[in-house]
XYZ file of C-alpha atoms in Angstrom:
165
model
C -0.032 0.119 0.239
C 1.092 3.727 -0.746
C 0.005 6.274 1.952
C -0.441 9.519 0.948
C 1.851 11.642 3.371
C 0.633 15.241 2.249
C -1.684 17.028 4.591
C -4.489 19.012 3.148
C -3.837 22.691 2.712
C -6.828 24.358 4.090
C -7.441 27.106 6.634
C -10.413 29.203 7.719
C -10.064 31.384 4.153
C -10.092 28.434 2.050
C -13.336 28.811 -0.062
C -12.466 26.252 -2.936
C -10.921 23.011 -2.624
C -9.232 21.307 -5.443
C -8.650 17.822 -4.926
C -6.519 15.408 -6.760
C -6.524 11.628 -6.896
C -3.348 10.092 -5.379
C 0.138 12.296 -5.495
C 2.599 10.708 -8.319
C 5.676 8.954 -6.996
C 7.703 12.227 -7.644
C 5.366 14.194 -5.660
C 5.602 12.042 -2.634
C 9.358 11.924 -2.967
C 9.380 15.767 -2.825
C 6.397 16.128 -0.235
C 4.794 18.641 -2.304
C 1.449 18.807 -3.967
C 1.831 18.923 -8.098
C 5.559 18.452 -7.624
C 6.398 16.946 -11.113
C 8.098 19.736 -13.111
C 6.019 18.805 -16.054
C 2.649 18.780 -14.559
C 0.622 21.837 -15.730
C -1.087 22.587 -12.252
C 0.970 25.473 -10.877
C 1.256 27.150 -14.365
C -2.621 27.150 -14.773
C -2.769 28.612 -11.136
C -0.361 31.303 -12.333
C -2.393 32.000 -15.279
C -5.527 32.537 -13.282
C -4.331 34.695 -10.766
C -2.199 36.542 -12.857
C 1.008 35.875 -10.849
C 4.245 34.538 -11.650
C 4.729 30.890 -10.606
C 6.730 31.012 -7.455
C 10.073 28.767 -7.310
C 9.595 27.526 -3.879
C 7.140 25.461 -2.952
C 6.262 27.360 0.329
C 5.812 30.416 -1.790
C 3.635 28.295 -4.079
C 1.109 27.177 -1.208
C 1.230 30.699 -0.086
C -0.324 31.834 -3.695
C -2.794 29.407 -3.389
C -3.755 30.345 0.198
C -3.830 33.929 -0.400
C -6.653 33.228 -3.209
C -8.495 31.077 -1.130
C -7.856 28.194 -2.689
C -6.973 24.664 -0.613
C -5.394 21.433 -1.990
C -6.063 17.756 -0.820
C -6.404 14.256 -2.484
C -9.446 11.981 -2.423
C -6.866 9.124 -2.058
C -5.500 8.389 1.650
C -3.835 5.058 0.274
C -4.007 2.567 -2.536
C -2.006 0.404 -4.553
C -0.430 1.210 -7.397
C 2.886 0.588 -9.612
C 4.236 4.046 -10.776
C 2.559 7.086 -10.956
C -0.510 6.775 -13.475
C -4.214 7.142 -12.403
C -5.018 4.129 -14.473
C -2.745 1.846 -12.259
C -4.426 2.854 -8.872
C -6.459 0.313 -7.073
C -7.972 -0.823 -3.669
C -8.097 2.868 -2.629
C -8.987 4.296 0.720
C -10.457 7.637 0.686
C -9.834 10.526 2.934
C -12.139 11.835 5.359
C -14.120 14.573 3.481
C -17.071 14.590 6.057
C -14.395 15.439 8.651
C -12.691 18.207 6.586
C -16.040 19.924 5.477
C -17.088 19.949 8.989
C -14.203 21.787 10.115
C -14.312 24.071 7.236
C -17.559 24.536 6.336
C -16.796 27.742 4.431
C -15.611 25.640 1.536
C -17.966 26.642 -1.173
C -16.692 24.500 -4.184
C -14.761 21.223 -4.938
C -12.789 21.205 -8.169
C -11.673 17.581 -9.143
C -8.065 17.600 -10.672
C -8.826 14.882 -13.378
C -11.584 11.976 -14.083
C -9.906 9.605 -11.308
C -10.193 11.929 -8.655
C -13.770 12.561 -9.419
C -14.860 8.801 -10.038
C -13.138 7.727 -6.844
C -14.920 10.571 -4.901
C -18.224 9.651 -6.376
C -17.861 5.757 -5.607
C -16.122 5.780 -2.054
C -17.364 8.960 -0.769
C -20.645 10.162 -2.709
C -22.435 13.752 -3.393
C -25.312 12.957 -1.461
C -23.472 13.326 2.315
C -21.935 16.177 1.336
C -24.420 18.623 -0.149
C -24.399 22.389 0.322
C -21.325 23.083 -2.233
C -20.691 22.674 -5.971
C -18.609 19.973 -7.724
C -16.668 20.364 -10.711
C -15.007 17.499 -12.924
C -11.941 19.254 -14.568
C -9.589 17.973 -16.947
C -6.279 16.676 -15.173
C -3.582 18.766 -15.234
C -1.042 16.072 -15.949
C 1.087 16.259 -18.963
C 0.326 12.537 -19.751
C -1.899 12.108 -22.534
C -5.465 10.331 -21.677
C -8.736 9.956 -23.205
C -9.654 13.605 -23.540
C -6.426 15.210 -24.723
C -6.093 19.139 -23.990
C -3.690 21.684 -24.740
C -2.132 23.629 -22.106
C -4.594 26.763 -23.545
C -7.486 24.788 -23.534
C -6.951 23.630 -20.066
C -6.610 27.180 -18.622
C -9.629 28.246 -20.491
C -11.674 25.302 -18.523
C -10.028 26.113 -15.403
C -10.988 29.469 -15.081
C -14.242 28.544 -13.530
C -12.109 29.066 -10.571
C -12.202 32.580 -10.788
C -15.644 32.579 -9.706
C -14.937 31.870 -6.128
C -11.396 33.539 -6.008
């Protein structure tokens, strides 16, 4: 079993939560959300917030916090060889009921990719967690999938975040 060691990046100012599936190998090694240098996540956030992407991870976290954006993953632990979402099995989810009880001001959840959305729907469900909006977004991963989009197309779709920040 691989255990997700990244704590949620959430505080009393978080209005929107971006939820991934499970960090890849490199992100877990670095202990950073979206730690692979080719992942488009931080560039997309920079484009949406009109800020240059900071070099340091701490400054990147500060950037999302300043805009009321939180980060977490659906999966607490799973079996997976490599980093691909398609290789994930036997998922155990994080405790979103506890998180939303502690931080009821979160208005929207943006799922970073299909796997995050599907695991959330299957293991947790939307019925228990009413009172906020849920959005399935294109993955920020550069790995081609079923619905390949350019960086520019991803930015345009992810601009839905602007409503909350």
